[in-house]
PDB file of C-alpha atoms in Angstrom:
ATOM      1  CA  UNK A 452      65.607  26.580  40.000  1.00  0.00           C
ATOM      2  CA  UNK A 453      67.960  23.557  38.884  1.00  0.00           C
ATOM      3  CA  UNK A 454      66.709  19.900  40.574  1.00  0.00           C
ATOM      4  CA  UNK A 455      67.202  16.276  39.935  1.00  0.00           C
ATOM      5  CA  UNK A 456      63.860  14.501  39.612  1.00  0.00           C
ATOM      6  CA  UNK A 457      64.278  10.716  39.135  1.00  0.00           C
ATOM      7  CA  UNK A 458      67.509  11.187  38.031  1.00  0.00           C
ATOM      8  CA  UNK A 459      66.774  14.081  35.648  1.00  0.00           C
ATOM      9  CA  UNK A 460      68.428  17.297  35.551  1.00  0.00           C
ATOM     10  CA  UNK A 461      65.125  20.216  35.549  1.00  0.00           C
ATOM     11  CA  UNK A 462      64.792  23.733  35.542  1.00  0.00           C
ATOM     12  CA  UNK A 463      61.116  23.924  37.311  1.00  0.00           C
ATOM     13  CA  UNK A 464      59.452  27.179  38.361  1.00  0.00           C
ATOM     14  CA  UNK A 465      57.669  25.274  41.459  1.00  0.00           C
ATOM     15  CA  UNK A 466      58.676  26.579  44.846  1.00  0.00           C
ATOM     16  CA  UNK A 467      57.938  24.017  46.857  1.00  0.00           C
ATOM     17  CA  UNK A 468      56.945  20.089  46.138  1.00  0.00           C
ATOM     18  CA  UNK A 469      53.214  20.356  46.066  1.00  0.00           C
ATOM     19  CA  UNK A 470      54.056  23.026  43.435  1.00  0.00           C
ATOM     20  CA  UNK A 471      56.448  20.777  41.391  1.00  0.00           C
ATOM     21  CA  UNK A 472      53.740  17.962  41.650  1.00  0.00           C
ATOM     22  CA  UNK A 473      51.496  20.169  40.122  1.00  0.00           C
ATOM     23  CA  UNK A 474      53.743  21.580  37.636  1.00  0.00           C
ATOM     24  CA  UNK A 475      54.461  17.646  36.678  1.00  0.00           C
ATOM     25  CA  UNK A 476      50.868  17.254  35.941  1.00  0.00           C
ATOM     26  CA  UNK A 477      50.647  14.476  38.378  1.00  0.00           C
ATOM     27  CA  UNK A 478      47.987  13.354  40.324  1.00  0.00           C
ATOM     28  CA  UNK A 479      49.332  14.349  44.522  1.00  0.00           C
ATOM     29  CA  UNK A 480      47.282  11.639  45.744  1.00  0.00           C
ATOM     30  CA  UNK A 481      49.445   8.928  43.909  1.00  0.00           C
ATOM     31  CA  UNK A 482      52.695  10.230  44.159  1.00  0.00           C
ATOM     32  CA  UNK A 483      55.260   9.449  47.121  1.00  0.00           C
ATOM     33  CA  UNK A 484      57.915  12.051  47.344  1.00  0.00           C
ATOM     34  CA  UNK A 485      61.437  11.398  48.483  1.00  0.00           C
ATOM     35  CA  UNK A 486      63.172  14.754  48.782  1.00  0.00           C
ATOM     36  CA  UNK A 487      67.501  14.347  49.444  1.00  0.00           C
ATOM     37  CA  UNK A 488      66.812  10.953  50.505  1.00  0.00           C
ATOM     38  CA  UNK A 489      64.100  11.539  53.350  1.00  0.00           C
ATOM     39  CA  UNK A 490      60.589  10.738  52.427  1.00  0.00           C
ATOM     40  CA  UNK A 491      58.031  13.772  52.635  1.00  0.00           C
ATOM     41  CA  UNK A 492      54.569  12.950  54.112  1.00  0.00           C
ATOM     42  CA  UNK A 493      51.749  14.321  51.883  1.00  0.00           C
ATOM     43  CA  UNK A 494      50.387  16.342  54.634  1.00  0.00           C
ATOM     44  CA  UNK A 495      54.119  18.323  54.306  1.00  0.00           C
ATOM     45  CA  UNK A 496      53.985  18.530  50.496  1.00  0.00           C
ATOM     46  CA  UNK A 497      52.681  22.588  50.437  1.00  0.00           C
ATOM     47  CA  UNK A 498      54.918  23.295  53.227  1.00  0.00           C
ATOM     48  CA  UNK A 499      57.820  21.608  52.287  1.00  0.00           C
ATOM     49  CA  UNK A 500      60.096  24.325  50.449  1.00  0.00           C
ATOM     50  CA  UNK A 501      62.346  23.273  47.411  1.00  0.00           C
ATOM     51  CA  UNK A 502      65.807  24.487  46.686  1.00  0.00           C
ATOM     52  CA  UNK A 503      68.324  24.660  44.096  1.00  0.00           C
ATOM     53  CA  UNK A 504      70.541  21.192  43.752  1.00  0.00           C
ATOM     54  CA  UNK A 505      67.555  19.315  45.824  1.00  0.00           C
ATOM     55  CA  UNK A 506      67.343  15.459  44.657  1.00  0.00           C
ATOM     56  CA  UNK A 507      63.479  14.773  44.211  1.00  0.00           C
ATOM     57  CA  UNK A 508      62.461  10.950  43.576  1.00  0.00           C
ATOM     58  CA  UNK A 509      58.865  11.019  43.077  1.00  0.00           C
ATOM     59  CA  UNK A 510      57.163   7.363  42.768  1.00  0.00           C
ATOM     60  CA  UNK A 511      53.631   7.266  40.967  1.00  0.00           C
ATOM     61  CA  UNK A 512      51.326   4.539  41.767  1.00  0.00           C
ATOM     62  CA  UNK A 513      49.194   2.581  39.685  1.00  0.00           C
ATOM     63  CA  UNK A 514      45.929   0.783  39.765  1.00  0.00           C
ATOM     64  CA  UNK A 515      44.695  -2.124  37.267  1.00  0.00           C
ATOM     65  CA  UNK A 516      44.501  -5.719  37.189  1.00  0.00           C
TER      66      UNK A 516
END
């Protein structure tokens, strides 16, 4: 399946967005997802599905001093 993420065009095997997290290698309890411009609690990210053309902005945060 073709999406945007962060501007990026990607061909990702993940079926929905805690799948495309995964397949990222992020870490889903620093990541906010914004999924065609409508943010997707983290409680929704395994039940969210993901489909072709979808616009994925996925922020990471970061700790330090």
């Amino acid at each position: 399946m073709k999406l945007t993420v962060n501007g990026e065009d990607r061909e990702v095997g993940a079926r929905d967005i805690a799948g495309l997290i995964a397949e990222l290698g992020l870490d889903a309890r620093k990541v906010a997802v914004e999924r065609n411009l409508e943010i997707v609690p983290r409680s929704l990210h395994g039940s969210t599905p993901l489909a072709d053309g979808d616009r994925i902005e996925l922020v990471q945060f970061v700790g330090g001093g």
